[in-house]
């Protein structure tokens, strides 16, 4: 059974960016593992860090359960994700435990450093995870290296724009129209974020916002039957697989290529 690992910075990032595609892969027989770098410990204006982290972990687990997926949290703190050796070892450990065929990471061009640093860590950890002499634990214990480099996909940037408001292009667009209700249910599991988003960003209609983003990306799919879509860019650097795994798994009617070779 092929495996896909979606590893994002915070709880609800997966649901906002790629849950529809994960649902399609699950229906196609893929094993799905969802993971976040943090437990979202700063995601409340009223609860202490420890309390909101517990709430958000429960929400993330409930969301994954709707998909029949596994869930892991790597234990970083919000706003502290940086590319360094200990962090790369921690991400490599998860990759070796899951042994994914495909990894979905945040966009390298996104609105905050936690997302961008996660993208870099996932890329470098994936590359290192296949090397037998690379260690993920300082005490010498380590799972076996990954059998091969995974296909690495970067999901849509939040809101589809970079730091300057410029639209971030994608190369692959997946029609998730018939999975949008499941995606919404998964995102709705993160109920604690409604109050936080209103207090911090002046926006509490996070479910409607997600649907608007899906409709926005669907316009790039440019087919009347596609009402909602998610976008991806594949990492094509040296050593990484070049196969268009999304089209192979989901079919040409479901996936549209719009660039990148």
PDB file of C-alpha atoms in Angstrom:
ATOM      1  CA  UNK A   1       0.000   0.000   0.000  1.00  0.00           C
ATOM      2  CA  UNK A   2       1.579   3.340  -0.997  1.00  0.00           C
ATOM      3  CA  UNK A   3       1.952   5.953   1.736  1.00  0.00           C
ATOM      4  CA  UNK A   4       1.570   9.720   1.764  1.00  0.00           C
ATOM      5  CA  UNK A   5       2.834  11.882   4.613  1.00  0.00           C
ATOM      6  CA  UNK A   6       1.476  15.420   4.930  1.00  0.00           C
ATOM      7  CA  UNK A   7       3.779  17.332   7.284  1.00  0.00           C
ATOM      8  CA  UNK A   8       2.843  20.937   7.980  1.00  0.00           C
ATOM      9  CA  UNK A   9       3.752  23.478  10.639  1.00  0.00           C
ATOM     10  CA  UNK A  10       0.539  23.760  12.684  1.00  0.00           C
ATOM     11  CA  UNK A  11      -2.722  21.926  13.325  1.00  0.00           C
ATOM     12  CA  UNK A  12      -5.267  22.895  10.619  1.00  0.00           C
ATOM     13  CA  UNK A  13      -2.580  23.726   7.994  1.00  0.00           C
ATOM     14  CA  UNK A  14      -3.156  20.348   6.347  1.00  0.00           C
ATOM     15  CA  UNK A  15      -6.913  20.808   6.307  1.00  0.00           C
ATOM     16  CA  UNK A  16      -6.592  24.257   4.751  1.00  0.00           C
ATOM     17  CA  UNK A  17      -4.182  23.242   1.994  1.00  0.00           C
ATOM     18  CA  UNK A  18      -4.301  19.571   1.015  1.00  0.00           C
ATOM     19  CA  UNK A  19      -6.965  17.572   2.890  1.00  0.00           C
ATOM     20  CA  UNK A  20      -9.047  17.132  -0.253  1.00  0.00           C
ATOM     21  CA  UNK A  21      -6.143  15.534  -2.093  1.00  0.00           C
ATOM     22  CA  UNK A  22      -5.392  13.329   0.915  1.00  0.00           C
ATOM     23  CA  UNK A  23      -9.021  12.179   0.876  1.00  0.00           C
ATOM     24  CA  UNK A  24      -8.728  11.268  -2.802  1.00  0.00           C
ATOM     25  CA  UNK A  25      -5.502   9.348  -2.220  1.00  0.00           C
ATOM     26  CA  UNK A  26      -7.086   7.517   0.697  1.00  0.00           C
ATOM     27  CA  UNK A  27     -10.013   6.508  -1.511  1.00  0.00           C
ATOM     28  CA  UNK A  28      -7.497   5.284  -4.113  1.00  0.00           C
ATOM     29  CA  UNK A  29      -5.978   2.907  -1.557  1.00  0.00           C
ATOM     30  CA  UNK A  30      -3.179   5.017  -0.138  1.00  0.00           C
ATOM     31  CA  UNK A  31      -2.216   4.979   3.519  1.00  0.00           C
ATOM     32  CA  UNK A  32      -2.344   8.539   4.899  1.00  0.00           C
ATOM     33  CA  UNK A  33      -0.248   9.935   7.735  1.00  0.00           C
ATOM     34  CA  UNK A  34      -0.843  13.503   8.915  1.00  0.00           C
ATOM     35  CA  UNK A  35       1.736  15.312  11.035  1.00  0.00           C
ATOM     36  CA  UNK A  36       2.420  18.786  12.389  1.00  0.00           C
ATOM     37  CA  UNK A  37       5.587  20.337  13.701  1.00  0.00           C
ATOM     38  CA  UNK A  38       3.805  22.010  16.624  1.00  0.00           C
ATOM     39  CA  UNK A  39       0.693  21.445  18.706  1.00  0.00           C
ATOM     40  CA  UNK A  40      -0.414  25.025  18.071  1.00  0.00           C
ATOM     41  CA  UNK A  41       0.525  26.175  21.569  1.00  0.00           C
ATOM     42  CA  UNK A  42       0.143  29.893  20.742  1.00  0.00           C
ATOM     43  CA  UNK A  43      -3.238  29.513  19.069  1.00  0.00           C
ATOM     44  CA  UNK A  44      -5.382  31.135  21.745  1.00  0.00           C
ATOM     45  CA  UNK A  45      -5.838  34.605  23.199  1.00  0.00           C
ATOM     46  CA  UNK A  46      -7.425  33.244  26.405  1.00  0.00           C
ATOM     47  CA  UNK A  47      -6.041  29.790  27.241  1.00  0.00           C
ATOM     48  CA  UNK A  48      -2.515  29.096  28.572  1.00  0.00           C
ATOM     49  CA  UNK A  49      -0.116  27.418  26.157  1.00  0.00           C
ATOM     50  CA  UNK A  50      -0.374  23.984  27.748  1.00  0.00           C
ATOM     51  CA  UNK A  51      -4.169  24.030  27.657  1.00  0.00           C
ATOM     52  CA  UNK A  52      -4.578  25.178  24.071  1.00  0.00           C
ATOM     53  CA  UNK A  53      -1.916  22.692  22.953  1.00  0.00           C
ATOM     54  CA  UNK A  54      -3.931  19.839  24.489  1.00  0.00           C
ATOM     55  CA  UNK A  55      -7.115  21.119  22.852  1.00  0.00           C
ATOM     56  CA  UNK A  56      -5.499  21.437  19.458  1.00  0.00           C
ATOM     57  CA  UNK A  57      -3.884  18.012  19.603  1.00  0.00           C
ATOM     58  CA  UNK A  58      -7.298  16.500  20.257  1.00  0.00           C
ATOM     59  CA  UNK A  59      -8.733  18.481  17.358  1.00  0.00           C
ATOM     60  CA  UNK A  60      -5.963  17.314  15.018  1.00  0.00           C
ATOM     61  CA  UNK A  61      -6.523  13.700  16.026  1.00  0.00           C
ATOM     62  CA  UNK A  62     -10.273  14.062  15.484  1.00  0.00           C
ATOM     63  CA  UNK A  63      -9.677  15.508  12.031  1.00  0.00           C
ATOM     64  CA  UNK A  64      -7.315  12.681  11.053  1.00  0.00           C
ATOM     65  CA  UNK A  65      -9.840  10.125  12.319  1.00  0.00           C
ATOM     66  CA  UNK A  66     -12.410  11.430   9.834  1.00  0.00           C
ATOM     67  CA  UNK A  67     -10.024  10.338   7.099  1.00  0.00           C
ATOM     68  CA  UNK A  68      -8.900   7.143   8.820  1.00  0.00           C
ATOM     69  CA  UNK A  69      -5.407   8.620   8.935  1.00  0.00           C
ATOM     70  CA  UNK A  70      -2.639   8.439  11.517  1.00  0.00           C
ATOM     71  CA  UNK A  71      -1.537  11.663  13.214  1.00  0.00           C
ATOM     72  CA  UNK A  72       1.772  12.701  14.783  1.00  0.00           C
ATOM     73  CA  UNK A  73       3.067  15.884  16.411  1.00  0.00           C
ATOM     74  CA  UNK A  74       6.818  16.501  16.459  1.00  0.00           C
ATOM     75  CA  UNK A  75       6.708  18.684  19.575  1.00  0.00           C
ATOM     76  CA  UNK A  76       8.135  21.975  18.345  1.00  0.00           C
ATOM     77  CA  UNK A  77       6.798  25.243  19.787  1.00  0.00           C
ATOM     78  CA  UNK A  78       4.940  27.790  17.685  1.00  0.00           C
ATOM     79  CA  UNK A  79       7.144  30.547  16.197  1.00  0.00           C
ATOM     80  CA  UNK A  80      10.357  28.625  16.983  1.00  0.00           C
ATOM     81  CA  UNK A  81      10.732  26.414  13.906  1.00  0.00           C
ATOM     82  CA  UNK A  82      14.174  26.982  12.404  1.00  0.00           C
ATOM     83  CA  UNK A  83      16.405  25.004  10.117  1.00  0.00           C
ATOM     84  CA  UNK A  84      19.151  23.464  12.235  1.00  0.00           C
ATOM     85  CA  UNK A  85      20.700  20.036  12.775  1.00  0.00           C
ATOM     86  CA  UNK A  86      18.580  18.917  15.775  1.00  0.00           C
ATOM     87  CA  UNK A  87      15.393  19.882  13.936  1.00  0.00           C
ATOM     88  CA  UNK A  88      16.503  18.045  10.799  1.00  0.00           C
ATOM     89  CA  UNK A  89      17.192  14.932  12.863  1.00  0.00           C
ATOM     90  CA  UNK A  90      13.715  15.105  14.399  1.00  0.00           C
ATOM     91  CA  UNK A  91      12.000  15.389  11.016  1.00  0.00           C
ATOM     92  CA  UNK A  92      14.211  12.644   9.581  1.00  0.00           C
ATOM     93  CA  UNK A  93      13.099  10.353  12.371  1.00  0.00           C
ATOM     94  CA  UNK A  94       9.450  10.753  11.399  1.00  0.00           C
ATOM     95  CA  UNK A  95      10.263  10.083   7.754  1.00  0.00           C
ATOM     96  CA  UNK A  96      12.108   6.904   8.663  1.00  0.00           C
ATOM     97  CA  UNK A  97       9.234   5.755  10.850  1.00  0.00           C
ATOM     98  CA  UNK A  98       6.591   6.404   8.178  1.00  0.00           C
ATOM     99  CA  UNK A  99       8.646   5.480   5.064  1.00  0.00           C
ATOM    100  CA  UNK A 100       6.427   7.579   2.762  1.00  0.00           C
ATOM    101  CA  UNK A 101       6.287   7.391  -1.014  1.00  0.00           C
ATOM    102  CA  UNK A 102       5.017  10.973  -1.184  1.00  0.00           C
ATOM    103  CA  UNK A 103       5.543  13.857   1.232  1.00  0.00           C
ATOM    104  CA  UNK A 104       3.434  17.022   1.124  1.00  0.00           C
ATOM    105  CA  UNK A 105       5.051  20.066   2.752  1.00  0.00           C
ATOM    106  CA  UNK A 106       4.091  23.744   3.061  1.00  0.00           C
ATOM    107  CA  UNK A 107       4.877  26.158   0.280  1.00  0.00           C
ATOM    108  CA  UNK A 108       8.444  27.562   0.476  1.00  0.00           C
ATOM    109  CA  UNK A 109       6.810  30.958  -0.214  1.00  0.00           C
ATOM    110  CA  UNK A 110       4.308  31.559   2.541  1.00  0.00           C
ATOM    111  CA  UNK A 111       3.155  34.208   4.947  1.00  0.00           C
ATOM    112  CA  UNK A 112       5.197  33.161   7.990  1.00  0.00           C
ATOM    113  CA  UNK A 113       8.565  31.627   8.791  1.00  0.00           C
ATOM    114  CA  UNK A 114       7.177  28.539  10.571  1.00  0.00           C
ATOM    115  CA  UNK A 115       5.723  27.393   7.243  1.00  0.00           C
ATOM    116  CA  UNK A 116       8.769  28.248   5.153  1.00  0.00           C
ATOM    117  CA  UNK A 117      11.229  26.689   7.594  1.00  0.00           C
ATOM    118  CA  UNK A 118       9.095  23.543   7.718  1.00  0.00           C
ATOM    119  CA  UNK A 119       9.292  23.303   3.923  1.00  0.00           C
ATOM    120  CA  UNK A 120      13.072  23.544   4.067  1.00  0.00           C
ATOM    121  CA  UNK A 121      13.353  21.055   6.918  1.00  0.00           C
ATOM    122  CA  UNK A 122      11.157  18.514   5.147  1.00  0.00           C
ATOM    123  CA  UNK A 123      13.219  18.806   1.972  1.00  0.00           C
ATOM    124  CA  UNK A 124      16.566  18.412   3.715  1.00  0.00           C
ATOM    125  CA  UNK A 125      15.361  15.729   6.124  1.00  0.00           C
ATOM    126  CA  UNK A 126      13.950  13.712   3.241  1.00  0.00           C
ATOM    127  CA  UNK A 127      17.306  13.862   1.468  1.00  0.00           C
ATOM    128  CA  UNK A 128      19.190  12.857   4.627  1.00  0.00           C
ATOM    129  CA  UNK A 129      16.770  10.115   5.670  1.00  0.00           C
ATOM    130  CA  UNK A 130      18.028   7.703   2.996  1.00  0.00           C
ATOM    131  CA  UNK A 131      21.660   7.924   4.127  1.00  0.00           C
ATOM    132  CA  UNK A 132      22.710   5.022   6.405  1.00  0.00           C
ATOM    133  CA  UNK A 133      25.323   7.107   8.234  1.00  0.00           C
ATOM    134  CA  UNK A 134      22.851   9.892   9.065  1.00  0.00           C
ATOM    135  CA  UNK A 135      21.631   9.593  12.639  1.00  0.00           C
ATOM    136  CA  UNK A 136      18.354  10.885  13.999  1.00  0.00           C
ATOM    137  CA  UNK A 137      19.065  10.049  17.653  1.00  0.00           C
ATOM    138  CA  UNK A 138      22.133  11.112  19.575  1.00  0.00           C
ATOM    139  CA  UNK A 139      22.200   7.857  21.556  1.00  0.00           C
ATOM    140  CA  UNK A 140      22.922   5.724  18.504  1.00  0.00           C
ATOM    141  CA  UNK A 141      19.461   4.127  18.164  1.00  0.00           C
ATOM    142  CA  UNK A 142      17.836   4.778  14.808  1.00  0.00           C
ATOM    143  CA  UNK A 143      15.126   3.297  12.595  1.00  0.00           C
ATOM    144  CA  UNK A 144      16.343   1.932   9.249  1.00  0.00           C
ATOM    145  CA  UNK A 145      16.999   4.521   6.534  1.00  0.00           C
ATOM    146  CA  UNK A 146      14.237   5.285   4.069  1.00  0.00           C
ATOM    147  CA  UNK A 147      14.328   2.927   1.101  1.00  0.00           C
ATOM    148  CA  UNK A 148      14.152   5.774  -1.402  1.00  0.00           C
ATOM    149  CA  UNK A 149      13.663   9.511  -1.650  1.00  0.00           C
ATOM    150  CA  UNK A 150       9.959  10.341  -1.612  1.00  0.00           C
ATOM    151  CA  UNK A 151       8.199  12.442  -4.171  1.00  0.00           C
ATOM    152  CA  UNK A 152       8.120  15.873  -2.533  1.00  0.00           C
ATOM    153  CA  UNK A 153       5.165  18.158  -3.184  1.00  0.00           C
ATOM    154  CA  UNK A 154       4.714  21.680  -1.875  1.00  0.00           C
ATOM    155  CA  UNK A 155       1.096  22.623  -1.201  1.00  0.00           C
ATOM    156  CA  UNK A 156      -0.561  25.938  -1.953  1.00  0.00           C
ATOM    157  CA  UNK A 157       0.594  28.964   0.011  1.00  0.00           C
ATOM    158  CA  UNK A 158      -1.993  30.205   2.492  1.00  0.00           C
ATOM    159  CA  UNK A 159      -4.308  32.468   0.516  1.00  0.00           C
ATOM    160  CA  UNK A 160      -2.302  31.602  -2.629  1.00  0.00           C
ATOM    161  CA  UNK A 161      -0.059  34.655  -2.224  1.00  0.00           C
ATOM    162  CA  UNK A 162       3.510  35.405  -1.123  1.00  0.00           C
ATOM    163  CA  UNK A 163       4.800  38.103   1.254  1.00  0.00           C
ATOM    164  CA  UNK A 164       4.044  40.838  -1.253  1.00  0.00           C
ATOM    165  CA  UNK A 165       0.574  39.689  -2.238  1.00  0.00           C
ATOM    166  CA  UNK A 166       1.730  38.172  -5.526  1.00  0.00           C
ATOM    167  CA  UNK A 167      -0.052  34.999  -6.560  1.00  0.00           C
ATOM    168  CA  UNK A 168       2.126  31.912  -6.014  1.00  0.00           C
ATOM    169  CA  UNK A 169       1.951  29.722  -9.147  1.00  0.00           C
ATOM    170  CA  UNK A 170       1.407  25.969  -8.991  1.00  0.00           C
ATOM    171  CA  UNK A 171       2.218  23.185 -11.434  1.00  0.00           C
ATOM    172  CA  UNK A 172      -0.396  20.568 -10.546  1.00  0.00           C
ATOM    173  CA  UNK A 173      -4.044  21.240  -9.748  1.00  0.00           C
ATOM    174  CA  UNK A 174      -6.268  18.567  -8.207  1.00  0.00           C
ATOM    175  CA  UNK A 175     -10.043  18.672  -8.591  1.00  0.00           C
ATOM    176  CA  UNK A 176     -11.400  18.042  -5.065  1.00  0.00           C
ATOM    177  CA  UNK A 177     -15.007  19.006  -5.775  1.00  0.00           C
ATOM    178  CA  UNK A 178     -16.472  15.722  -4.532  1.00  0.00           C
ATOM    179  CA  UNK A 179     -14.302  15.808  -1.391  1.00  0.00           C
ATOM    180  CA  UNK A 180     -14.945  19.404  -0.327  1.00  0.00           C
ATOM    181  CA  UNK A 181     -17.534  18.422   2.300  1.00  0.00           C
ATOM    182  CA  UNK A 182     -15.099  15.999   3.930  1.00  0.00           C
ATOM    183  CA  UNK A 183     -12.373  18.647   3.806  1.00  0.00           C
ATOM    184  CA  UNK A 184     -14.745  21.081   5.508  1.00  0.00           C
ATOM    185  CA  UNK A 185     -15.600  18.544   8.217  1.00  0.00           C
ATOM    186  CA  UNK A 186     -11.914  17.971   8.884  1.00  0.00           C
ATOM    187  CA  UNK A 187     -11.264  21.703   9.142  1.00  0.00           C
ATOM    188  CA  UNK A 188     -14.333  22.166  11.332  1.00  0.00           C
ATOM    189  CA  UNK A 189     -12.744  19.784  13.856  1.00  0.00           C
ATOM    190  CA  UNK A 190     -10.369  22.674  14.651  1.00  0.00           C
ATOM    191  CA  UNK A 191     -13.132  24.598  16.387  1.00  0.00           C
ATOM    192  CA  UNK A 192     -10.781  26.368  18.820  1.00  0.00           C
ATOM    193  CA  UNK A 193      -9.366  28.394  15.954  1.00  0.00           C
ATOM    194  CA  UNK A 194     -12.578  30.269  15.218  1.00  0.00           C
ATOM    195  CA  UNK A 195     -12.168  32.563  18.246  1.00  0.00           C
ATOM    196  CA  UNK A 196      -8.405  32.827  17.722  1.00  0.00           C
ATOM    197  CA  UNK A 197      -8.717  33.865  14.087  1.00  0.00           C
ATOM    198  CA  UNK A 198     -11.301  36.485  14.977  1.00  0.00           C
ATOM    199  CA  UNK A 199      -9.094  37.931  17.727  1.00  0.00           C
ATOM    200  CA  UNK A 200      -5.819  37.777  15.789  1.00  0.00           C
ATOM    201  CA  UNK A 201      -6.834  38.230  12.165  1.00  0.00           C
ATOM    202  CA  UNK A 202     -10.355  39.631  12.249  1.00  0.00           C
ATOM    203  CA  UNK A 203     -11.691  36.581  10.365  1.00  0.00           C
ATOM    204  CA  UNK A 204     -13.805  33.847  11.955  1.00  0.00           C
ATOM    205  CA  UNK A 205     -15.419  32.372   8.850  1.00  0.00           C
ATOM    206  CA  UNK A 206     -12.549  29.960   8.372  1.00  0.00           C
ATOM    207  CA  UNK A 207     -14.739  27.348   6.691  1.00  0.00           C
ATOM    208  CA  UNK A 208     -16.056  29.859   4.163  1.00  0.00           C
ATOM    209  CA  UNK A 209     -12.534  31.192   3.624  1.00  0.00           C
ATOM    210  CA  UNK A 210     -11.318  27.667   2.855  1.00  0.00           C
ATOM    211  CA  UNK A 211     -14.079  27.212   0.292  1.00  0.00           C
ATOM    212  CA  UNK A 212     -13.275  30.560  -1.314  1.00  0.00           C
ATOM    213  CA  UNK A 213      -9.634  29.504  -1.678  1.00  0.00           C
ATOM    214  CA  UNK A 214     -10.774  26.222  -3.224  1.00  0.00           C
ATOM    215  CA  UNK A 215     -12.951  28.045  -5.737  1.00  0.00           C
ATOM    216  CA  UNK A 216     -10.097  30.418  -6.517  1.00  0.00           C
ATOM    217  CA  UNK A 217      -7.737  27.540  -7.367  1.00  0.00           C
ATOM    218  CA  UNK A 218     -10.503  25.786  -9.330  1.00  0.00           C
ATOM    219  CA  UNK A 219     -10.495  28.688 -11.788  1.00  0.00           C
ATOM    220  CA  UNK A 220      -6.988  27.589 -12.794  1.00  0.00           C
ATOM    221  CA  UNK A 221      -8.300  24.076 -13.447  1.00  0.00           C
ATOM    222  CA  UNK A 222     -10.593  25.712 -15.989  1.00  0.00           C
ATOM    223  CA  UNK A 223     -13.292  23.059 -16.316  1.00  0.00           C
ATOM    224  CA  UNK A 224     -16.987  23.656 -15.613  1.00  0.00           C
ATOM    225  CA  UNK A 225     -17.249  20.510 -13.470  1.00  0.00           C
ATOM    226  CA  UNK A 226     -14.409  21.608 -11.174  1.00  0.00           C
ATOM    227  CA  UNK A 227     -15.771  23.821  -8.404  1.00  0.00           C
ATOM    228  CA  UNK A 228     -12.995  23.310  -5.824  1.00  0.00           C
ATOM    229  CA  UNK A 229      -9.316  22.500  -6.254  1.00  0.00           C
ATOM    230  CA  UNK A 230      -5.949  22.348  -4.504  1.00  0.00           C
ATOM    231  CA  UNK A 231      -2.596  23.254  -6.046  1.00  0.00           C
ATOM    232  CA  UNK A 232       0.888  21.778  -5.739  1.00  0.00           C
ATOM    233  CA  UNK A 233       4.443  22.261  -6.969  1.00  0.00           C
ATOM    234  CA  UNK A 234       6.775  19.281  -7.181  1.00  0.00           C
ATOM    235  CA  UNK A 235      10.355  19.486  -5.927  1.00  0.00           C
ATOM    236  CA  UNK A 236      12.498  18.509  -8.910  1.00  0.00           C
ATOM    237  CA  UNK A 237      15.964  19.045  -7.451  1.00  0.00           C
ATOM    238  CA  UNK A 238      18.788  16.577  -7.977  1.00  0.00           C
ATOM    239  CA  UNK A 239      18.046  13.095  -6.655  1.00  0.00           C
ATOM    240  CA  UNK A 240      14.332  13.585  -6.033  1.00  0.00           C
ATOM    241  CA  UNK A 241      11.839  11.569  -8.103  1.00  0.00           C
ATOM    242  CA  UNK A 242      10.437  13.333 -11.139  1.00  0.00           C
ATOM    243  CA  UNK A 243       7.379  11.069 -11.562  1.00  0.00           C
ATOM    244  CA  UNK A 244       4.001  12.789 -11.686  1.00  0.00           C
ATOM    245  CA  UNK A 245       2.637  10.618  -8.916  1.00  0.00           C
ATOM    246  CA  UNK A 246      -0.592  12.575  -8.446  1.00  0.00           C
ATOM    247  CA  UNK A 247      -1.692  12.004 -12.029  1.00  0.00           C
ATOM    248  CA  UNK A 248      -0.669   8.352 -11.830  1.00  0.00           C
ATOM    249  CA  UNK A 249      -2.664   7.861  -8.634  1.00  0.00           C
ATOM    250  CA  UNK A 250      -5.734   9.966  -9.397  1.00  0.00           C
ATOM    251  CA  UNK A 251      -5.976  10.086 -13.199  1.00  0.00           C
ATOM    252  CA  UNK A 252      -5.781  12.762 -15.867  1.00  0.00           C
ATOM    253  CA  UNK A 253      -9.415  13.765 -15.399  1.00  0.00           C
ATOM    254  CA  UNK A 254      -8.671  14.656 -11.781  1.00  0.00           C
ATOM    255  CA  UNK A 255      -5.241  16.310 -12.093  1.00  0.00           C
ATOM    256  CA  UNK A 256      -4.311  19.135 -14.426  1.00  0.00           C
ATOM    257  CA  UNK A 257      -0.715  20.045 -15.204  1.00  0.00           C
ATOM    258  CA  UNK A 258      -0.211  23.751 -15.750  1.00  0.00           C
ATOM    259  CA  UNK A 259       3.563  24.072 -15.773  1.00  0.00           C
ATOM    260  CA  UNK A 260       6.915  22.804 -14.451  1.00  0.00           C
ATOM    261  CA  UNK A 261       8.057  20.584 -17.306  1.00  0.00           C
TER     262      UNK A 261
END
